[in-house]
CSV table of C-alpha atoms in Angstrom, one decimal:
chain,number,residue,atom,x,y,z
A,1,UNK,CA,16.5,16.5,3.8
A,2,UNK,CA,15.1,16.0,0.0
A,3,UNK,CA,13.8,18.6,-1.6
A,4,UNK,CA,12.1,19.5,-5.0
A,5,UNK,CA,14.1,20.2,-8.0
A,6,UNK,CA,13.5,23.2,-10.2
A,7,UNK,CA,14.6,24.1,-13.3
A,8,UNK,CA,18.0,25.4,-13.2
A,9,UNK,CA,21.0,23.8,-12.8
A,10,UNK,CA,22.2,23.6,-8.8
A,11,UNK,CA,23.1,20.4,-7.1
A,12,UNK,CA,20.0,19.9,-4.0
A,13,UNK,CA,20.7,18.5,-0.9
A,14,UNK,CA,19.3,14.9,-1.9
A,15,UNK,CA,22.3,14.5,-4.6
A,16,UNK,CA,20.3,15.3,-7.6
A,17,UNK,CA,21.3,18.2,-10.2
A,18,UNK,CA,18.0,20.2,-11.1
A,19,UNK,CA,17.1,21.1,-14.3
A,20,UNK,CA,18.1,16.7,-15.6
A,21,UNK,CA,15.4,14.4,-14.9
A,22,UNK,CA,17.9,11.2,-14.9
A,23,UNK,CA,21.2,10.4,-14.8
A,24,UNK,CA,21.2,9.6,-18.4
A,25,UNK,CA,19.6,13.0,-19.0
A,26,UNK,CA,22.5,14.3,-17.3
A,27,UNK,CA,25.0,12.0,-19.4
A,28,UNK,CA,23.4,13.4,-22.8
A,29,UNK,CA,23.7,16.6,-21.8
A,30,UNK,CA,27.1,16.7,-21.0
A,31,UNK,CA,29.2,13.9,-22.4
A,32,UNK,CA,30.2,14.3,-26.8
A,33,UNK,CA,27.9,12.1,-28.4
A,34,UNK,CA,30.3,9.3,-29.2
A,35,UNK,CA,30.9,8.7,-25.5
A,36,UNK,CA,27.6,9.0,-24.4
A,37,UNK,CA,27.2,5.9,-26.6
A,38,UNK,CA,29.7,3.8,-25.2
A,39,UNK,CA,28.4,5.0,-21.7
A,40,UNK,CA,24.7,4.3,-22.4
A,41,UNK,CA,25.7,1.0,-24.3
A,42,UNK,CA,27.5,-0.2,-20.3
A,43,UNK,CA,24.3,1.3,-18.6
A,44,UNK,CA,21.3,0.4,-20.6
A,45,UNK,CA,23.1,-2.4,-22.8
A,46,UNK,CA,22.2,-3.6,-25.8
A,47,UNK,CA,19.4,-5.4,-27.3
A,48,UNK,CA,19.7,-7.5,-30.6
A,49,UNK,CA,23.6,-6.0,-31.3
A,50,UNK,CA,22.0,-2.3,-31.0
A,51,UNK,CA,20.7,0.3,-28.5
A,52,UNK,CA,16.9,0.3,-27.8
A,53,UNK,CA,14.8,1.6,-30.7
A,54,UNK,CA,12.8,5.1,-29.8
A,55,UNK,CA,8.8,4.9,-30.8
A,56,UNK,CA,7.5,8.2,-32.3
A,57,UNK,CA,3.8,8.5,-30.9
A,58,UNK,CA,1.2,10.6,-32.3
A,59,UNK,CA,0.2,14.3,-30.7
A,60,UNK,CA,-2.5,13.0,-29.0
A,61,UNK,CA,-1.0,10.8,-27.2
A,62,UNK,CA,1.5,13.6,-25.7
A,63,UNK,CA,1.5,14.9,-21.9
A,64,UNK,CA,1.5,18.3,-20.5
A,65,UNK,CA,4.9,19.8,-19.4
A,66,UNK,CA,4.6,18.8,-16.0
A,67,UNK,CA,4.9,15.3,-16.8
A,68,UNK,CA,7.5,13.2,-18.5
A,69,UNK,CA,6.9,10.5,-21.2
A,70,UNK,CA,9.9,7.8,-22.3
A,71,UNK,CA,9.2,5.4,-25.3
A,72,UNK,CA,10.9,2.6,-26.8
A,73,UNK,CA,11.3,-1.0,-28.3
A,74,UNK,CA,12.6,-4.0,-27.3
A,75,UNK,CA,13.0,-6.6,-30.3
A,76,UNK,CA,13.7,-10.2,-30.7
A,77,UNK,CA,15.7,-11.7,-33.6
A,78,UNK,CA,13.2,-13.1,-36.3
A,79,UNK,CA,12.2,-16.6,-35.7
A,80,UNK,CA,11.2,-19.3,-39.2
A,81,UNK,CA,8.4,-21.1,-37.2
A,82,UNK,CA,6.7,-18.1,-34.9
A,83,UNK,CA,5.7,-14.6,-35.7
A,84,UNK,CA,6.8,-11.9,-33.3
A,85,UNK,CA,4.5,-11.3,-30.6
A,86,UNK,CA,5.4,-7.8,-29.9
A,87,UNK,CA,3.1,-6.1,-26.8
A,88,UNK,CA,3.0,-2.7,-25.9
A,89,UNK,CA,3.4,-1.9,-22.2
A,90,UNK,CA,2.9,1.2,-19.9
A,91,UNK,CA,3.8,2.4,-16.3
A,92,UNK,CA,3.1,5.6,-14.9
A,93,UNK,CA,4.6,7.3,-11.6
A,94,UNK,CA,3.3,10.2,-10.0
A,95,UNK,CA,3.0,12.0,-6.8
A,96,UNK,CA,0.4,12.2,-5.0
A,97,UNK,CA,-2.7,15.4,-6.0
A,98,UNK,CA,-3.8,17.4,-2.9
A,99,UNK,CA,-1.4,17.3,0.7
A,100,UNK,CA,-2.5,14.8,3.3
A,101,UNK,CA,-3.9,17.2,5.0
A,102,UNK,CA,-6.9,17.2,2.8
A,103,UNK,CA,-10.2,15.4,3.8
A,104,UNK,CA,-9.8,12.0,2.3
A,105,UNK,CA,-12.5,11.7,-0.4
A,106,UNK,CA,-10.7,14.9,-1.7
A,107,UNK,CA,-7.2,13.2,-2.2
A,108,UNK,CA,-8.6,10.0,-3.6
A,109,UNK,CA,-10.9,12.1,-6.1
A,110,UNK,CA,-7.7,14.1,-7.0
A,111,UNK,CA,-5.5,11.5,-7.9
A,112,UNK,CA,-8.6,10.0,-10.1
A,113,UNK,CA,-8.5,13.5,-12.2
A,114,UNK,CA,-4.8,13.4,-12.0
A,115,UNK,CA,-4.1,9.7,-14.0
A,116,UNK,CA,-6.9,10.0,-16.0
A,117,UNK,CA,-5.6,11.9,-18.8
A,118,UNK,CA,-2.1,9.4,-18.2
A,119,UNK,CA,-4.0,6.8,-18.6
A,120,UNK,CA,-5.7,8.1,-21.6
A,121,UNK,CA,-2.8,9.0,-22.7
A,122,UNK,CA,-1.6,5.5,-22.4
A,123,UNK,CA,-4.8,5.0,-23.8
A,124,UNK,CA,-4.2,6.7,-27.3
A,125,UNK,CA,-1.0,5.4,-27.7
A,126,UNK,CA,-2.2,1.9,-27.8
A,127,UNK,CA,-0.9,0.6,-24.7
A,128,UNK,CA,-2.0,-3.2,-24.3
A,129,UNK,CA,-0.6,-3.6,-20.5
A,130,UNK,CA,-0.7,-0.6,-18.2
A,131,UNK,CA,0.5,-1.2,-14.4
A,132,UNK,CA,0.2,1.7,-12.1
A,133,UNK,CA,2.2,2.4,-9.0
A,134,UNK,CA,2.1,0.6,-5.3
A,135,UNK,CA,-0.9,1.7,-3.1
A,136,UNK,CA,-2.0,4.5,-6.1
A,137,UNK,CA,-5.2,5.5,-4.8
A,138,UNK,CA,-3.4,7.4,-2.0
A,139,UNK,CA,-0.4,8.7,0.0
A,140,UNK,CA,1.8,5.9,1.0
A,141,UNK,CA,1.1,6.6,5.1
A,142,UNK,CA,2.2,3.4,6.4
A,143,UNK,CA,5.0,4.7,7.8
A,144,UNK,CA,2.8,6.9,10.4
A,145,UNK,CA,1.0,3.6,12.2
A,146,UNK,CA,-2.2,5.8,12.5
A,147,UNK,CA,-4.9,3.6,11.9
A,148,UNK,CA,-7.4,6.8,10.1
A,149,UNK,CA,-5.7,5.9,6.5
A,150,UNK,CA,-7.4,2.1,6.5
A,151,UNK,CA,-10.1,4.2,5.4
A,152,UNK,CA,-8.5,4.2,2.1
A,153,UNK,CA,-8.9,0.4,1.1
A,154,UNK,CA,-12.0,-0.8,-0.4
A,155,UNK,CA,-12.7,-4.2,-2.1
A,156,UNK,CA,-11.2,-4.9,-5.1
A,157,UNK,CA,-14.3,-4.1,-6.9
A,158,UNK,CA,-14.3,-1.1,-5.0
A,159,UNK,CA,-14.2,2.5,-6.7
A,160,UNK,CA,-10.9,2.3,-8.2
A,161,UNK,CA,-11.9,-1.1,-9.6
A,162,UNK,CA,-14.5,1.0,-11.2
A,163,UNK,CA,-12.9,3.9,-12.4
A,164,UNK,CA,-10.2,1.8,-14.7
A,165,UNK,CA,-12.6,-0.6,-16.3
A,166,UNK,CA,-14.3,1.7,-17.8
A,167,UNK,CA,-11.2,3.1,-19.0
A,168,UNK,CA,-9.3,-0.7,-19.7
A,169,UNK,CA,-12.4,-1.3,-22.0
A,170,UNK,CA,-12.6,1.6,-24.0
A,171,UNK,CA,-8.8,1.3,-24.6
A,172,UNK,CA,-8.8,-2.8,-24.8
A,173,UNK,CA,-6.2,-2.0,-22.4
A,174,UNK,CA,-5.5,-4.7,-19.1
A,175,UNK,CA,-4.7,-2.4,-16.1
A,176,UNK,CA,-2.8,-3.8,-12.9
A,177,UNK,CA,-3.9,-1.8,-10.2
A,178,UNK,CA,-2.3,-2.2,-6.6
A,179,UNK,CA,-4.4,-1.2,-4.0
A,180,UNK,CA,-5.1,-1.4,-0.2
A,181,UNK,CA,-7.2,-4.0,-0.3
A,182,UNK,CA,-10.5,-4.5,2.0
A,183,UNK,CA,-11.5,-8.6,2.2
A,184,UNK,CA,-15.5,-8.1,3.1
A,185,UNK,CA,-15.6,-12.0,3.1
A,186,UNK,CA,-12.7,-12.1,5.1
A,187,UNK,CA,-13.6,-9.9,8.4
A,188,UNK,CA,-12.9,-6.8,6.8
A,189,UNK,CA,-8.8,-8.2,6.7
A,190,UNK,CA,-7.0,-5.3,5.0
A,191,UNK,CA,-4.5,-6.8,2.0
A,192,UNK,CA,-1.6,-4.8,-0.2
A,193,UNK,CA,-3.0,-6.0,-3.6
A,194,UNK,CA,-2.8,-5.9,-7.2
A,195,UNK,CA,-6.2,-6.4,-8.6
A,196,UNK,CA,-5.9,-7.2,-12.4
A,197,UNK,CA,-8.2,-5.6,-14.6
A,198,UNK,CA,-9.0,-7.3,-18.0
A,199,UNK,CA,-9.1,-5.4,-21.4
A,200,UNK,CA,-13.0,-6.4,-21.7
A,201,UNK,CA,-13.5,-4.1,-18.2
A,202,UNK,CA,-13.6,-8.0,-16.6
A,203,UNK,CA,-11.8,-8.1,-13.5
A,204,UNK,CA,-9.2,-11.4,-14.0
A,205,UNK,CA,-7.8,-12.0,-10.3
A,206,UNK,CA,-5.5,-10.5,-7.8
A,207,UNK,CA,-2.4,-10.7,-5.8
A,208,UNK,CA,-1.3,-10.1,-2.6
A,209,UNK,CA,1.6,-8.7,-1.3
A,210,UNK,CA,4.7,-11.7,-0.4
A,211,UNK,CA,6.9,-10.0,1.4
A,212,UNK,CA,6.2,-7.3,3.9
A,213,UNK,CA,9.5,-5.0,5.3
A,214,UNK,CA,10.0,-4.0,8.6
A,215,UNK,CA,12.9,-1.9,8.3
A,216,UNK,CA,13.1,2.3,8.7
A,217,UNK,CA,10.0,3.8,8.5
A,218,UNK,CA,8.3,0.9,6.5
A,219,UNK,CA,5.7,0.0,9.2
A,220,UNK,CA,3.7,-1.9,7.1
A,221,UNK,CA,2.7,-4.8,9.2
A,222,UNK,CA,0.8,-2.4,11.5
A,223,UNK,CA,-1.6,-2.4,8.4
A,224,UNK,CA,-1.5,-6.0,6.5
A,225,UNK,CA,0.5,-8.9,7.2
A,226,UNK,CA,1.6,-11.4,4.1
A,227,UNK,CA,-0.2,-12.5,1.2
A,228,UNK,CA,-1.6,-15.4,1.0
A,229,UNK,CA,-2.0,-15.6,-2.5
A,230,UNK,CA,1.2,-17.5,-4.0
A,231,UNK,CA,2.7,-16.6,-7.1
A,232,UNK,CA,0.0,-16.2,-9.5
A,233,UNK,CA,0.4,-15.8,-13.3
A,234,UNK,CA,-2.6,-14.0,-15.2
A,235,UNK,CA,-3.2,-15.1,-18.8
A,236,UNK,CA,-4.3,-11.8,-21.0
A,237,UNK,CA,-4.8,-11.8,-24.4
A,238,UNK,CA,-1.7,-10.1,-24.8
A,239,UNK,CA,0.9,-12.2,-22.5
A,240,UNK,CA,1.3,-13.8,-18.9
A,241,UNK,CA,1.9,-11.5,-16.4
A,242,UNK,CA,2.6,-11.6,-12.8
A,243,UNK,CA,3.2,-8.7,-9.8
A,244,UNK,CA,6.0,-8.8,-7.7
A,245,UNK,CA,4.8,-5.7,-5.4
A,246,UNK,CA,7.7,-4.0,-3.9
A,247,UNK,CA,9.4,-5.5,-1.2
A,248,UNK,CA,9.5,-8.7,-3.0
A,249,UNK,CA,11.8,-7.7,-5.6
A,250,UNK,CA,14.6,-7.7,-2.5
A,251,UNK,CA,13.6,-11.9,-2.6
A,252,UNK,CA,15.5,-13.9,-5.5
A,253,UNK,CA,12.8,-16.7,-5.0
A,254,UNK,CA,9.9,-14.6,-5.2
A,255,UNK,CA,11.3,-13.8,-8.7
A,256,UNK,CA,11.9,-17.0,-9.8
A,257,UNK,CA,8.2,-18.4,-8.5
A,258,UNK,CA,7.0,-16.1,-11.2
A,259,UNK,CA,9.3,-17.1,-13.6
A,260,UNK,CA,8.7,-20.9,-12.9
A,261,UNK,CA,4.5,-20.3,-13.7
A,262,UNK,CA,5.1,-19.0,-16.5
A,263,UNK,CA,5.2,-15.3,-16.5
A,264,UNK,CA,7.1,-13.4,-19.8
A,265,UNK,CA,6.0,-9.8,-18.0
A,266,UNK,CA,6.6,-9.3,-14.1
A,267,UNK,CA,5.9,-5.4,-12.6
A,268,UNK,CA,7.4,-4.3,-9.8
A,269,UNK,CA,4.9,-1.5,-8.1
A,270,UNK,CA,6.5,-0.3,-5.5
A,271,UNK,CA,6.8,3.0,-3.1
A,272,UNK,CA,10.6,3.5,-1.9
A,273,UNK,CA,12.5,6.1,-1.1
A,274,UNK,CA,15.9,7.0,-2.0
A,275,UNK,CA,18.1,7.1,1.5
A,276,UNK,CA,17.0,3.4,1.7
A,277,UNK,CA,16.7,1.6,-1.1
A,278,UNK,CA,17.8,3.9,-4.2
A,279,UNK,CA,21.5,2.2,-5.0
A,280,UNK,CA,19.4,-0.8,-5.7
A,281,UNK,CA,16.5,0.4,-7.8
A,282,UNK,CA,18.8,-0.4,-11.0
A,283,UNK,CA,19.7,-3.5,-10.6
A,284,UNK,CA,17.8,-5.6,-8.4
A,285,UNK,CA,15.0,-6.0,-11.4
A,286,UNK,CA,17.1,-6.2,-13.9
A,287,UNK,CA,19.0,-9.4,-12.4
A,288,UNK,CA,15.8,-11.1,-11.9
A,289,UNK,CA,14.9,-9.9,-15.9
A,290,UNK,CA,18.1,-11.9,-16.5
A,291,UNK,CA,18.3,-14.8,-14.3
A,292,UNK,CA,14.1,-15.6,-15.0
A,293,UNK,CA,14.2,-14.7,-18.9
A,294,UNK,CA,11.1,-12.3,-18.6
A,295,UNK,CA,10.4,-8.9,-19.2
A,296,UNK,CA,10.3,-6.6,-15.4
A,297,UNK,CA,8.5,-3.0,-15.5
A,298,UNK,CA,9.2,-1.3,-12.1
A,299,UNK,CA,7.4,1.6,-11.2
A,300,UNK,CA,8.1,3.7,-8.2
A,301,UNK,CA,6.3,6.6,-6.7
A,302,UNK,CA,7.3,10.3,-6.7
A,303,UNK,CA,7.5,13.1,-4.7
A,304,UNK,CA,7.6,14.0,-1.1
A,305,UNK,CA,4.8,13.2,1.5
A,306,UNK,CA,4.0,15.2,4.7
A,307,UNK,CA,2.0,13.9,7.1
A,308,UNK,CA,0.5,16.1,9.7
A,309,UNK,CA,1.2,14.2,12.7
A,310,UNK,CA,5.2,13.3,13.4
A,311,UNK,CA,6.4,9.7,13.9
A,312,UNK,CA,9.3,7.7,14.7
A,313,UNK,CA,10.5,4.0,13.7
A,314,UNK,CA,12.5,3.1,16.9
A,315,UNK,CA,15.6,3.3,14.6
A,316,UNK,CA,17.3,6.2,16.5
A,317,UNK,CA,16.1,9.1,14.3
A,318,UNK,CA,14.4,11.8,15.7
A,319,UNK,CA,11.1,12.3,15.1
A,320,UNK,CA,9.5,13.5,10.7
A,321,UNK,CA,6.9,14.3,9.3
A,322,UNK,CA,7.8,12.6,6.0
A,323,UNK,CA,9.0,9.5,4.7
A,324,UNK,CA,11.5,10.8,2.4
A,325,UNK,CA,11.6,11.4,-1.0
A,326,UNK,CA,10.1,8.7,-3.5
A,327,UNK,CA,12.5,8.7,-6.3
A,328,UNK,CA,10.5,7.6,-9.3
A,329,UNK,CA,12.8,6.4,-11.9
A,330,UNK,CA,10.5,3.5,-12.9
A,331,UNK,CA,11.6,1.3,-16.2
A,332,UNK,CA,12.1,-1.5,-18.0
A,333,UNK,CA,14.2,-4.8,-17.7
A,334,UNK,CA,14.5,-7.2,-20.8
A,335,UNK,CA,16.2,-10.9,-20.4
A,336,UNK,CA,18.8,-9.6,-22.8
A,337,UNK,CA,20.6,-7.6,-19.9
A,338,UNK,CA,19.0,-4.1,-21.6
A,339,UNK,CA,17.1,-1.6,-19.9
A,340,UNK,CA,15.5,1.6,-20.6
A,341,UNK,CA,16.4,4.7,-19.5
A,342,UNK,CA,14.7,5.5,-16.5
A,343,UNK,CA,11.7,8.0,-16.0
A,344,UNK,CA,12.4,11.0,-13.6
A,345,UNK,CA,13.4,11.1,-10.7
A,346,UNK,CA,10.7,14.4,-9.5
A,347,UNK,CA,8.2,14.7,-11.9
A,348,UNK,CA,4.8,12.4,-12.6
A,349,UNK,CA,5.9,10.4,-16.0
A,350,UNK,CA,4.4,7.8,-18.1
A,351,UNK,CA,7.1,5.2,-19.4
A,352,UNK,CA,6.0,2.6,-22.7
A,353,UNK,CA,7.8,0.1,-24.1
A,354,UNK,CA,7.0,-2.1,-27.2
A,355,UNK,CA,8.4,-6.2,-26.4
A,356,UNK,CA,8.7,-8.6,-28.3
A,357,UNK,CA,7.7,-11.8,-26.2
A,358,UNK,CA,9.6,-14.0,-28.4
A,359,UNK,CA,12.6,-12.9,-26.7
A,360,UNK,CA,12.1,-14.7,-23.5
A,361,UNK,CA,12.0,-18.2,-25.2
A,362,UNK,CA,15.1,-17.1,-26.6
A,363,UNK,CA,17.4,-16.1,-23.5
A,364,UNK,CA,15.7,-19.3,-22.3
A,365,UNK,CA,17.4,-21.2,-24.9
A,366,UNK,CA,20.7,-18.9,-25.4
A,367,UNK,CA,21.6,-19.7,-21.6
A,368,UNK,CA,19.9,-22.3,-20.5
A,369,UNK,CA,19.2,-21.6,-17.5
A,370,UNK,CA,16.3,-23.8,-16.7
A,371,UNK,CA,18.0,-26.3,-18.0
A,372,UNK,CA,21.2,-25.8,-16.0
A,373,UNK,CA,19.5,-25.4,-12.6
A,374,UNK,CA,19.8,-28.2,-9.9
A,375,UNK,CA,15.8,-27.3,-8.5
A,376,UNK,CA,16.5,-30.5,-6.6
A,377,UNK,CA,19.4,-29.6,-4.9
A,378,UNK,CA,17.7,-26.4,-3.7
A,379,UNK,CA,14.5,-28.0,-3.1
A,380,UNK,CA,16.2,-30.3,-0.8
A,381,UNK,CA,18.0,-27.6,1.1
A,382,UNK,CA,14.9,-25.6,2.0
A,383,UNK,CA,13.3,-28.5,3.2
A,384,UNK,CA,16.3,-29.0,5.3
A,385,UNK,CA,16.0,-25.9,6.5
A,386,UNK,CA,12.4,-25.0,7.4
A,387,UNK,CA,12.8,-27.9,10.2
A,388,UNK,CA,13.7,-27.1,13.4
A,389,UNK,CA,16.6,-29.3,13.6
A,390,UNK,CA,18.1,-27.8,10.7
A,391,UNK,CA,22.1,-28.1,10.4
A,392,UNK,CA,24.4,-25.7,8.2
A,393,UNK,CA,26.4,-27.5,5.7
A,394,UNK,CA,29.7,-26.2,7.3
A,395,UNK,CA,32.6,-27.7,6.8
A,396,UNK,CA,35.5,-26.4,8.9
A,397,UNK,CA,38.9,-26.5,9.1
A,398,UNK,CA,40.1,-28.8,11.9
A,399,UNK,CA,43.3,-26.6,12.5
A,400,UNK,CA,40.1,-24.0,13.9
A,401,UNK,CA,39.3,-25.8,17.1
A,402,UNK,CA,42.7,-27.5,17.8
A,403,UNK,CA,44.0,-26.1,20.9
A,404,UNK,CA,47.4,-24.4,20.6
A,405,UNK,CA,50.2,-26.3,22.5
C-alpha cells in the first residue's frame, strides 16, 4: 500500500525514500557533483550543448513550504531572420483539499482556495500558459462507478470557468482547465474536457477527451465515453497549443494529430497512479516531444484518495477504498530530447518553464522528420485496416506449413 512521505530519510512501502521529492533530488543529494552532472546530462539531456538554465523569480512569486516550485529555460540557438519567441509556461499538481467524505460544494470550494494563491503565484511570475491537472475541480472518483460524483461537472462556463477568468485576465495569463464536462445542449452528456481560457478572461474552445482506458481501476467509461472533438489546436497570443488528456499520451497518433495541426505546446493533464502507469511517466511524453518537434508539459495529480465506499475492477484484487497513489512528478519535454527535472512526487508543486518556440522549427529542420515520413504509406494501411476484410501483411516462411516427411 502507498503511503505519505515525511521528512526523514526511511525507504516507504511504495519505493520512495522520504525526505527527496525526486529522483534527481535524491541524485543531488548523494552523488559528488561531477557525477551528478554526467548523470543528470543522460536523464534530463542537454539543450543547446548545455544543461537547462534555472530562472531566479522574485519573492512574491514564492510558495509556502508545503508546496514545491521548479523553474527553468529552455533556449533555441539565435536565428538571422526571426527573433526568439520565448513563452513562459506553468503546470501545477496538487492533491486534493478536504477528504471525499466531505459534502461536495465543500471540496470543490476547497480546492478553489487551495490553487488560488498557485495560480497567483503563477500569476506574479509572469506565467503566459498555465495548464492545471486532469479533472481539477475534484477527486478523481471514476474508479468507484458511483454515479453521486457526476454532480461535479458543470458546463464549461460553469463555476470553474468563472473562477480562472477572472484570474487569466488579471494575469494576461491563458489557463487550460480540464474538467468534467456537462453538455446542456447535448442531453446533459457528461465529457472529460479541457476548456481553454483566453488571457482576455475570453473562453477560446475546448477538447474532449480521445482515448478513454478501461484497464485496473480506470472505470471511466461508466462516466463519459470518447471525445468527439478531433485534435484541435488553439491559437493564443503566445503560441499554438493543443491537450492530449491523459490516456492519450499511451496513443503515438494521438500525438502526432497534434503535431500535424500545428501545435509547438502539447499538455498532458492527467491522473495516474504509480503501480500502473509510473515506469512510463518519463518517457512516453518525451518521445512524442521528439518524434512531433513540440514542446509537452505533463502534469499529474498527487496524493492518495479514499473513498468511503469499497470497489472492485473485476481484475482479481480484493476489494479498496483507494485508487492508489497519484505520483505527481509533472514536467517538461522539449524536441531537443531535454527535460526538466520533475516536480514531486507527494507534495502540491508548481512547475514553470521559459521556451523558446523557435526551437520547434529547428528540430523540424535538424531531422526532418516531416520530411522523411511516408504519411501515404500509413495512410494507406489504416484504411486497409479499418475494413472488415482487412489482411495482415504477413509474409511467412514456407518451411512453416510444410508437413514433416
Amino acid at each position: 500500500m502507498d503511503k505519505s512521505i515525511s521528512e526523514n530519510g526511511e525507504t516507504v512501502a511504495d519505493g520512495s525514500i522520504r525526505g527527496y521529492d525526486s529522483l534527481h533530488q535524491l541524485l543531488s543529494a548523494n552523488l559528488k557533483p561531477e557525477l551528478y552532472q554526467e548523470v543528470s546530462r543522460l536523464l534530463l539531456g542537454s539543450n543547446c550543448g548545455r544543461s537547462l538554465e534555472q530562472i531566479v523569480l522574485p519573492d512574491s512569486a514564492k510558495l509556502s513550504r508545503q508546496n514545491m516550485i521548479l523553474i527553468s529555460r529552455f533556449s533555441a540557438d539565435e536565428e538571422q531572420m526571426r527573433k526568439p519567441r520565448v513563452v513562459r509556461v506553468g503546470l501545477i499538481q496538487n492533491s486534493i483539499a478536504l477528504p471525499t467524505t466531505a459534502p461536495f460544494s465543500d471540496q470543490k470550494t476547497g480546492i478553489f482556495e487551495k490553487l488560488k494563491p498557485m495560480i497567483d503565484a503563477a500569476g506574479v511570475a509572469g506565467v503566459n500558459i498555465l495548464c492545471l491537472q486532469e479533472a481539477w475541480t475534484m477527486p478523481f472518483a471514476f474508479c468507484t462507478r458511483e454515479k453521486k460524483w457526476c454532480e461535479f461537472a458543470e458546463p464549461i462556463d460553469g463555476e470553474s470557468a468563472k473562477f480562472l477568468q477572472e484570474l487569466a485576465k488579471k494575469y494576461n495569463m491563458v489557463i487550460v482547465s480540464p474538467i468534467l464536462e456537462r453538455d446542456m445542449d447535448h442531453g446533459e452528456v457528461l465529457w472529460n474536457t479541457a476548456v481553454i481560457i483566453g488571457n482576455n478572461g475570453n473562453i477560446i474552445g475546448k477538447h474532449r477527451k480521445n482515448h478513454i482506458p478501461r484497464v485496473g481501476d480506470f472505470n471511466e467509461s461508466t462516466y463519459y465515453m470518447e471525445g468527439d472533438t478531433g485534435h484541435p489546436v488553439f491559437e493564443t497570443v503566445f503560441g499554438k497549443i493543443g491537450v492530449n488528456i491523459c490516456y492519450g499520451r499511451h496513443h503515438p497518433l494521438n500525438w502526432l494529430a497534434f503535431g500535424l495541426n500545428g501545435a509547438e505546446i502539447v499538455f498532458n493533464p492527467s491522473a495516474t497512479v504509480g503501480e500502473l502507469s509510473e515506469p512510463m511517466w518519463p518517457i512516453e511524453a518525451r518521445n512524442a516531444a521528439i518524434a512531433n518537434s513540440y514542446f509537452v508539459g505533463s502534469i499529474n495529480r498527487v496524493g492518495t484518495e479514499v473513498f468511503p465506499n469499497a470497489f472492485t475492477s473485476g481484475d482479481g484484487k480484493p476489494q479498496h477504498n483507494d485508487f492508489g497513489h497519484f505520483y505527481g512528478s509533472s514536467y517538461f519535454s522539449a524536441p531537443d530530447a531535454s527535460c526538466t527535472p520533475s516536480l514531486s512526487r507527494y507534495r502540491d508543486g508548481l512547475m514553470i518553464s521559459d521556451m523558446d518556440l523557435n526551437l520547434c522549427r529547428q528540430y523540424k529542420d535538424k531531422w526532418g522528420f516531416r520530411m522523411t515520413a511516408r504519411y501515404e504509406v500509413y495512410a494507406d494501411l489504416l484504411d486497409k485496416y479499418i475494413k472488415p476484410d482487412f489482411k495482415p501483411q504477413v509474409v511467412s516462411d514456407p518451411m512453416l506449413h510444410k508437413s514433416s516427411s
